[in-house]
Amino acid sequence: MAVLDREDSALATEGQDVDREIQVFLAMSDQERKLLKRLQKLVKLNEELKARESSFKASCKGALKDLQSQNEELRARLTQSLDQNHQDEGQLSQRIQELSALRSTVAEKVRMISILERQVDDVPSAYELAQYQKRFLELDNQMADEYSQTQQFYTLFNTLESQRSFMSKEVSMLTSIAEGLPKMGKNAVQRDHFLRQLEALLREVEQSKRGVEDFGREEELAKMKAQTEVHSLLEIQRQYAILVRDFRDAMKRNASLKHRVVATNES
């Protein structure tokens, strides 16, 4: 409306200017022909301006009427919207209460999910457990190899020590026999002494024989004990295989639980 008022004022001002020019030209009598032509143009321009003013006023009235109609329509729609808002206030309050309850439920679920995630994180992953198992097996095999080598070294040492002792005694006995044979035929005393030495050597041989037999029995007992330990280890290995199977089942259940937690968190 302000724009229309400004245009109307401008047209009125322009018409007043044209009227003043007409009065000025009429007062000039020495240039009647030129003034007449100019006057005709001004009159024609004045008529056009008046026509434009009339048309502009008519269009302004039409625009004003349209604006008033739109204003009334907007008022009616606003009144209807206010009435609808009053009707929806009760539903809005109920929805707010439902939203608050849902938020409390969601917060409780988020808390439970956080607890489950911490529990899942505390459980080693399948890859970590596989690495632990692999390392334990490597260490166990390494210890078994070192223990076996140590046992072999001890056995070899004891065997060589026994052979050295037997060979030393054999050399000593042969040396005594070799030294006593040339002197044996000279007198009875020397023969008796030589025989006593042979008897002593025989007793030593018998003692060595008993030592070897005792060592053999000890080795047999050690063998039986080792067989018993082997059977025990085989039983432990069987139980270990059962534990590994149960452990893998537990890992599968853990992976399924973790998947359910992730799915619940995403939903």
mmCIF file of C-alpha atoms in Angstrom:
data_model
loop_
_atom_site.group_PDB
_atom_site.id
_atom_site.type_symbol
_atom_site.label_atom_id
_atom_site.label_comp_id
_atom_site.label_asym_id
_atom_site.label_seq_id
_atom_site.Cartn_x
_atom_site.Cartn_y
_atom_site.Cartn_z
ATOM 1 C CA MET A 1 0.000 0.000 0.000
ATOM 2 C CA ALA A 2 2.871 2.406 0.705
ATOM 3 C CA VAL A 3 4.257 1.819 -2.800
ATOM 4 C CA LEU A 4 0.869 2.596 -4.345
ATOM 5 C CA ASP A 5 0.583 5.800 -2.316
ATOM 6 C CA ARG A 6 4.041 6.901 -3.465
ATOM 7 C CA GLU A 7 3.196 6.265 -7.138
ATOM 8 C CA ASP A 8 -0.121 8.142 -6.792
ATOM 9 C CA SER A 9 1.645 11.113 -5.203
ATOM 10 C CA ALA A 10 4.239 11.109 -7.986
ATOM 11 C CA LEU A 11 1.510 11.172 -10.666
ATOM 12 C CA ALA A 12 -0.289 14.018 -8.923
ATOM 13 C CA THR A 13 2.935 16.002 -8.699
ATOM 14 C CA GLU A 14 3.634 15.344 -12.371
ATOM 15 C CA GLY A 15 0.117 16.606 -13.305
ATOM 16 C CA GLN A 16 0.622 19.766 -11.291
ATOM 17 C CA ASP A 17 3.892 20.397 -13.091
ATOM 18 C CA VAL A 18 2.139 20.008 -16.449
ATOM 19 C CA ASP A 19 -0.583 22.501 -15.407
ATOM 20 C CA ARG A 20 2.039 25.045 -14.416
ATOM 21 C CA GLU A 21 3.767 24.646 -17.766
ATOM 22 C CA ILE A 22 0.460 25.203 -19.615
ATOM 23 C CA GLN A 23 -0.123 28.452 -17.715
ATOM 24 C CA VAL A 24 3.368 29.628 -18.535
ATOM 25 C CA PHE A 25 2.996 28.854 -22.258
ATOM 26 C CA LEU A 26 -0.371 30.628 -22.467
ATOM 27 C CA ALA A 27 1.215 33.798 -21.120
ATOM 28 C CA MET A 28 3.722 33.899 -24.022
ATOM 29 C CA SER A 29 1.833 35.715 -26.878
ATOM 30 C CA ASP A 30 4.845 36.237 -29.175
ATOM 31 C CA GLN A 31 5.233 32.538 -29.906
ATOM 32 C CA GLU A 32 1.652 31.357 -30.354
ATOM 33 C CA ARG A 33 2.261 28.694 -33.001
ATOM 34 C CA LYS A 34 5.072 27.038 -31.162
ATOM 35 C CA LEU A 35 3.202 27.351 -27.904
ATOM 36 C CA LEU A 36 0.073 25.908 -29.484
ATOM 37 C CA LYS A 37 1.876 22.800 -30.603
ATOM 38 C CA ARG A 38 3.550 22.491 -27.263
ATOM 39 C CA LEU A 39 0.268 23.116 -25.528
ATOM 40 C CA GLN A 40 -1.404 20.389 -27.554
ATOM 41 C CA LYS A 41 1.337 17.975 -26.561
ATOM 42 C CA LEU A 42 1.021 18.990 -22.945
ATOM 43 C CA VAL A 43 -2.745 18.614 -23.039
ATOM 44 C CA LYS A 44 -2.393 15.220 -24.607
ATOM 45 C CA LEU A 45 0.200 14.301 -21.993
ATOM 46 C CA ASN A 46 -2.086 15.572 -19.254
ATOM 47 C CA GLU A 47 -4.936 13.446 -20.566
ATOM 48 C CA GLU A 48 -2.682 10.422 -20.705
ATOM 49 C CA LEU A 49 -1.509 11.087 -17.160
ATOM 50 C CA LYS A 50 -5.090 11.401 -15.969
ATOM 51 C CA ALA A 51 -5.991 8.169 -17.741
ATOM 52 C CA ARG A 52 -2.991 6.466 -16.178
ATOM 53 C CA GLU A 53 -3.981 7.881 -12.799
ATOM 54 C CA SER A 54 -7.518 6.598 -13.173
ATOM 55 C CA SER A 55 -6.281 3.176 -14.268
ATOM 56 C CA PHE A 56 -3.760 3.113 -11.444
ATOM 57 C CA LYS A 57 -6.416 3.981 -8.883
ATOM 58 C CA ALA A 58 -8.651 1.242 -10.242
ATOM 59 C CA SER A 59 -5.839 -1.306 -10.049
ATOM 60 C CA CYS A 60 -5.014 -0.114 -6.540
ATOM 61 C CA LYS A 61 -8.601 -0.605 -5.485
ATOM 62 C CA GLY A 62 -8.585 -4.102 -6.957
ATOM 63 C CA ALA A 63 -5.305 -4.927 -5.228
ATOM 64 C CA LEU A 64 -6.638 -3.536 -1.948
ATOM 65 C CA LYS A 65 -9.745 -5.643 -2.298
ATOM 66 C CA ASP A 66 -7.649 -8.753 -2.951
ATOM 67 C CA LEU A 67 -5.435 -7.986 0.042
ATOM 68 C CA GLN A 68 -8.465 -7.534 2.265
ATOM 69 C CA SER A 69 -9.887 -10.832 1.033
ATOM 70 C CA GLN A 70 -6.592 -12.595 1.681
ATOM 71 C CA ASN A 71 -6.415 -10.979 5.122
ATOM 72 C CA GLU A 72 -9.865 -12.278 6.013
ATOM 73 C CA GLU A 73 -8.971 -15.734 4.752
ATOM 74 C CA LEU A 74 -5.762 -15.744 6.806
ATOM 75 C CA ARG A 75 -7.679 -14.639 9.898
ATOM 76 C CA ALA A 76 -10.150 -17.468 9.427
ATOM 77 C CA ARG A 77 -7.352 -19.998 8.963
ATOM 78 C CA LEU A 78 -5.541 -18.629 12.027
ATOM 79 C CA THR A 79 -8.684 -18.938 14.132
ATOM 80 C CA GLN A 80 -9.195 -22.507 12.931
ATOM 81 C CA SER A 81 -5.539 -23.330 13.648
ATOM 82 C CA LEU A 82 -5.813 -21.912 17.174
ATOM 83 C CA ASP A 83 -8.912 -24.009 17.814
ATOM 84 C CA GLN A 84 -7.100 -27.087 16.520
ATOM 85 C CA ASN A 85 -4.098 -26.305 18.728
ATOM 86 C CA HIS A 86 -6.349 -26.101 21.784
ATOM 87 C CA GLN A 87 -7.798 -29.481 20.890
ATOM 88 C CA ASP A 88 -4.314 -30.979 20.440
ATOM 89 C CA GLU A 89 -2.950 -29.698 23.763
ATOM 90 C CA GLY A 90 -4.293 -32.735 25.615
ATOM 91 C CA GLN A 91 -2.814 -35.131 23.058
ATOM 92 C CA LEU A 92 0.485 -33.236 23.148
ATOM 93 C CA SER A 93 0.681 -33.561 26.923
ATOM 94 C CA GLN A 94 0.007 -37.298 26.642
ATOM 95 C CA ARG A 95 2.651 -37.656 23.926
ATOM 96 C CA ILE A 96 5.161 -35.791 26.097
ATOM 97 C CA GLN A 97 4.534 -38.220 28.951
ATOM 98 C CA GLU A 98 4.936 -41.183 26.592
ATOM 99 C CA LEU A 99 8.166 -39.666 25.241
ATOM 100 C CA SER A 100 9.507 -39.249 28.779
ATOM 101 C CA ALA A 101 8.718 -42.898 29.545
ATOM 102 C CA LEU A 102 10.419 -43.995 26.313
ATOM 103 C CA ARG A 103 13.488 -41.938 27.181
ATOM 104 C CA SER A 104 13.693 -43.645 30.567
ATOM 105 C CA THR A 105 13.399 -47.056 28.889
ATOM 106 C CA VAL A 106 16.077 -46.161 26.338
ATOM 107 C CA ALA A 107 18.395 -44.899 29.093
ATOM 108 C CA GLU A 108 17.972 -48.181 30.986
ATOM 109 C CA LYS A 109 18.703 -50.187 27.822
ATOM 110 C CA VAL A 110 21.772 -48.059 27.100
ATOM 111 C CA ARG A 111 23.020 -48.713 30.642
ATOM 112 C CA MET A 112 22.494 -52.462 30.219
ATOM 113 C CA ILE A 113 24.231 -52.372 26.829
ATOM 114 C CA SER A 114 27.208 -50.562 28.378
ATOM 115 C CA ILE A 115 27.465 -53.235 31.079
ATOM 116 C CA LEU A 116 27.302 -56.012 28.477
ATOM 117 C CA GLU A 117 29.913 -54.274 26.307
ATOM 118 C CA ARG A 118 32.287 -54.050 29.282
ATOM 119 C CA GLN A 119 31.733 -57.733 30.008
ATOM 120 C CA VAL A 120 32.369 -58.615 26.362
ATOM 121 C CA ASP A 121 35.511 -56.456 26.268
ATOM 122 C CA ASP A 122 36.849 -58.260 29.350
ATOM 123 C CA VAL A 123 36.670 -61.570 27.480
ATOM 124 C CA PRO A 124 39.692 -62.137 25.181
ATOM 125 C CA SER A 125 38.927 -62.353 21.511
ATOM 126 C CA ALA A 126 39.179 -65.579 19.563
ATOM 127 C CA TYR A 127 42.390 -64.378 17.939
ATOM 128 C CA GLU A 128 43.990 -63.533 21.309
ATOM 129 C CA LEU A 129 42.960 -66.874 22.772
ATOM 130 C CA ALA A 130 44.374 -68.689 19.751
ATOM 131 C CA GLN A 131 47.663 -66.809 20.178
ATOM 132 C CA TYR A 132 47.775 -67.680 23.896
ATOM 133 C CA GLN A 133 47.100 -71.327 23.136
ATOM 134 C CA LYS A 134 49.750 -71.388 20.412
ATOM 135 C CA ARG A 135 52.327 -69.804 22.731
ATOM 136 C CA PHE A 136 51.496 -72.212 25.574
ATOM 137 C CA LEU A 137 51.922 -75.173 23.248
ATOM 138 C CA GLU A 138 55.252 -73.821 22.003
ATOM 139 C CA LEU A 139 56.516 -73.352 25.565
ATOM 140 C CA ASP A 140 55.254 -76.786 26.582
ATOM 141 C CA ASN A 141 56.985 -78.428 23.614
ATOM 142 C CA GLN A 142 60.160 -76.468 24.312
ATOM 143 C CA MET A 143 60.181 -77.525 27.965
ATOM 144 C CA ALA A 144 59.488 -81.135 26.982
ATOM 145 C CA ASP A 145 62.382 -81.092 24.505
ATOM 146 C CA GLU A 146 64.757 -79.571 27.043
ATOM 147 C CA TYR A 147 63.670 -82.053 29.712
ATOM 148 C CA SER A 148 64.143 -84.962 27.293
ATOM 149 C CA GLN A 149 67.601 -83.715 26.320
ATOM 150 C CA THR A 150 68.545 -83.302 29.990
ATOM 151 C CA GLN A 151 67.377 -86.828 30.762
ATOM 152 C CA GLN A 152 69.382 -88.162 27.834
ATOM 153 C CA PHE A 153 72.467 -86.320 29.044
ATOM 154 C CA TYR A 154 72.060 -87.747 32.552
ATOM 155 C CA THR A 155 71.554 -91.256 31.194
ATOM 156 C CA LEU A 156 74.554 -90.956 28.892
ATOM 157 C CA PHE A 157 76.701 -89.610 31.727
ATOM 158 C CA ASN A 158 75.704 -92.404 34.092
ATOM 159 C CA THR A 159 76.298 -95.034 31.414
ATOM 160 C CA LEU A 160 79.719 -93.670 30.530
ATOM 161 C CA GLU A 161 80.605 -93.363 34.203
ATOM 162 C CA SER A 162 79.628 -96.990 34.785
ATOM 163 C CA GLN A 163 81.649 -98.101 31.763
ATOM 164 C CA ARG A 164 84.638 -96.113 32.989
ATOM 165 C CA SER A 165 84.372 -97.655 36.444
ATOM 166 C CA PHE A 166 84.069 -101.193 35.039
ATOM 167 C CA MET A 167 86.940 -100.648 32.608
ATOM 168 C CA SER A 168 89.094 -99.185 35.389
ATOM 169 C CA LYS A 169 88.415 -102.191 37.587
ATOM 170 C CA GLU A 170 89.071 -104.547 34.671
ATOM 171 C CA VAL A 171 92.404 -102.847 33.952
ATOM 172 C CA SER A 172 93.322 -103.007 37.627
ATOM 173 C CA MET A 173 92.445 -106.708 37.775
ATOM 174 C CA LEU A 174 94.372 -107.547 34.611
ATOM 175 C CA THR A 175 97.347 -105.559 35.859
ATOM 176 C CA SER A 176 97.345 -107.463 39.154
ATOM 177 C CA ILE A 177 97.124 -110.787 37.317
ATOM 178 C CA ALA A 178 99.906 -109.801 34.946
ATOM 179 C CA GLU A 179 102.110 -108.715 37.830
ATOM 180 C CA GLY A 180 101.364 -111.791 39.953
ATOM 181 C CA LEU A 181 101.814 -114.526 37.352
ATOM 182 C CA PRO A 182 105.662 -114.312 37.110
ATOM 183 C CA LYS A 183 106.012 -114.434 40.903
ATOM 184 C CA MET A 184 103.466 -117.170 41.518
ATOM 185 C CA GLY A 185 105.792 -120.117 40.977
ATOM 186 C CA LYS A 186 108.621 -119.065 43.357
ATOM 187 C CA ASN A 187 107.100 -119.957 46.705
ATOM 188 C CA ALA A 188 103.847 -120.919 48.392
ATOM 189 C CA VAL A 189 103.491 -117.585 50.166
ATOM 190 C CA GLN A 190 103.398 -115.695 46.928
ATOM 191 C CA ARG A 191 100.928 -118.169 45.476
ATOM 192 C CA ASP A 192 98.664 -117.722 48.491
ATOM 193 C CA HIS A 193 98.977 -113.969 48.194
ATOM 194 C CA PHE A 194 98.144 -114.130 44.512
ATOM 195 C CA LEU A 195 95.141 -116.372 45.175
ATOM 196 C CA ARG A 196 93.877 -113.968 47.850
ATOM 197 C CA GLN A 197 94.208 -111.149 45.320
ATOM 198 C CA LEU A 198 92.242 -113.170 42.780
ATOM 199 C CA GLU A 199 89.563 -113.880 45.388
ATOM 200 C CA ALA A 200 89.432 -110.176 46.203
ATOM 201 C CA LEU A 201 89.133 -109.364 42.530
ATOM 202 C CA LEU A 202 86.413 -111.982 42.190
ATOM 203 C CA ARG A 203 84.510 -110.417 45.062
ATOM 204 C CA GLU A 204 84.875 -107.026 43.389
ATOM 205 C CA VAL A 205 83.597 -108.503 40.135
ATOM 206 C CA GLU A 206 80.640 -110.035 41.972
ATOM 207 C CA GLN A 207 79.995 -106.710 43.661
ATOM 208 C CA SER A 208 80.194 -104.929 40.316
ATOM 209 C CA LYS A 209 77.860 -107.535 38.853
ATOM 210 C CA ARG A 210 75.367 -106.936 41.644
ATOM 211 C CA GLY A 211 75.739 -103.184 41.039
ATOM 212 C CA VAL A 212 74.998 -103.664 37.358
ATOM 213 C CA GLU A 213 72.016 -105.865 38.164
ATOM 214 C CA ASP A 214 70.754 -103.300 40.670
ATOM 215 C CA PHE A 215 71.224 -100.594 38.062
ATOM 216 C CA GLY A 216 69.312 -102.720 35.560
ATOM 217 C CA ARG A 217 66.459 -103.193 38.022
ATOM 218 C CA GLU A 218 66.431 -99.464 38.748
ATOM 219 C CA GLU A 219 66.305 -98.773 35.036
ATOM 220 C CA GLU A 220 63.438 -101.234 34.658
ATOM 221 C CA LEU A 221 61.574 -99.534 37.504
ATOM 222 C CA ALA A 222 62.285 -96.156 35.924
ATOM 223 C CA LYS A 223 60.969 -97.518 32.625
ATOM 224 C CA MET A 224 57.773 -98.737 34.285
ATOM 225 C CA LYS A 225 57.412 -95.395 36.045
ATOM 226 C CA ALA A 226 57.945 -93.584 32.745
ATOM 227 C CA GLN A 227 55.274 -95.749 31.105
ATOM 228 C CA THR A 228 52.898 -94.910 33.941
ATOM 229 C CA GLU A 229 53.667 -91.226 33.473
ATOM 230 C CA VAL A 230 53.097 -91.600 29.726
ATOM 231 C CA HIS A 231 49.668 -93.099 30.379
ATOM 232 C CA SER A 232 48.940 -90.290 32.824
ATOM 233 C CA LEU A 233 50.051 -87.693 30.283
ATOM 234 C CA LEU A 234 47.889 -89.312 27.616
ATOM 235 C CA GLU A 235 44.924 -89.029 29.978
ATOM 236 C CA ILE A 236 45.810 -85.385 30.628
ATOM 237 C CA GLN A 237 46.045 -84.843 26.873
ATOM 238 C CA ARG A 238 42.600 -86.376 26.426
ATOM 239 C CA GLN A 239 41.174 -84.102 29.122
ATOM 240 C CA TYR A 240 42.954 -81.163 27.520
ATOM 241 C CA ALA A 241 41.322 -81.970 24.173
ATOM 242 C CA ILE A 242 37.940 -82.007 25.920
ATOM 243 C CA LEU A 243 38.700 -78.648 27.556
ATOM 244 C CA VAL A 244 39.767 -77.197 24.192
ATOM 245 C CA ARG A 245 36.517 -78.387 22.648
ATOM 246 C CA ASP A 246 34.469 -76.878 25.495
ATOM 247 C CA PHE A 247 36.516 -73.693 25.279
ATOM 248 C CA ARG A 248 35.821 -73.345 21.562
ATOM 249 C CA ASP A 249 32.117 -73.828 22.227
ATOM 250 C CA ALA A 250 32.334 -71.077 24.856
ATOM 251 C CA MET A 251 34.079 -68.803 22.351
ATOM 252 C CA LYS A 252 31.290 -69.408 19.838
ATOM 253 C CA ARG A 253 28.692 -68.544 22.473
ATOM 254 C CA ASN A 254 30.691 -65.436 23.373
ATOM 255 C CA ALA A 255 30.830 -64.359 19.706
ATOM 256 C CA SER A 256 27.071 -64.898 19.409
ATOM 257 C CA LEU A 257 26.475 -62.832 22.564
ATOM 258 C CA LYS A 258 28.714 -60.050 21.244
ATOM 259 C CA HIS A 259 26.817 -60.052 17.950
ATOM 260 C CA ARG A 260 23.519 -59.760 19.810
ATOM 261 C CA VAL A 261 24.874 -56.856 21.879
ATOM 262 C CA VAL A 262 26.027 -55.024 18.739
ATOM 263 C CA ALA A 263 22.664 -55.638 17.045
ATOM 264 C CA THR A 264 20.805 -54.358 20.124
ATOM 265 C CA ASN A 265 23.030 -51.261 20.247
ATOM 266 C CA GLU A 266 22.419 -50.503 16.570
ATOM 267 C CA SER A 267 18.659 -50.888 16.943
#
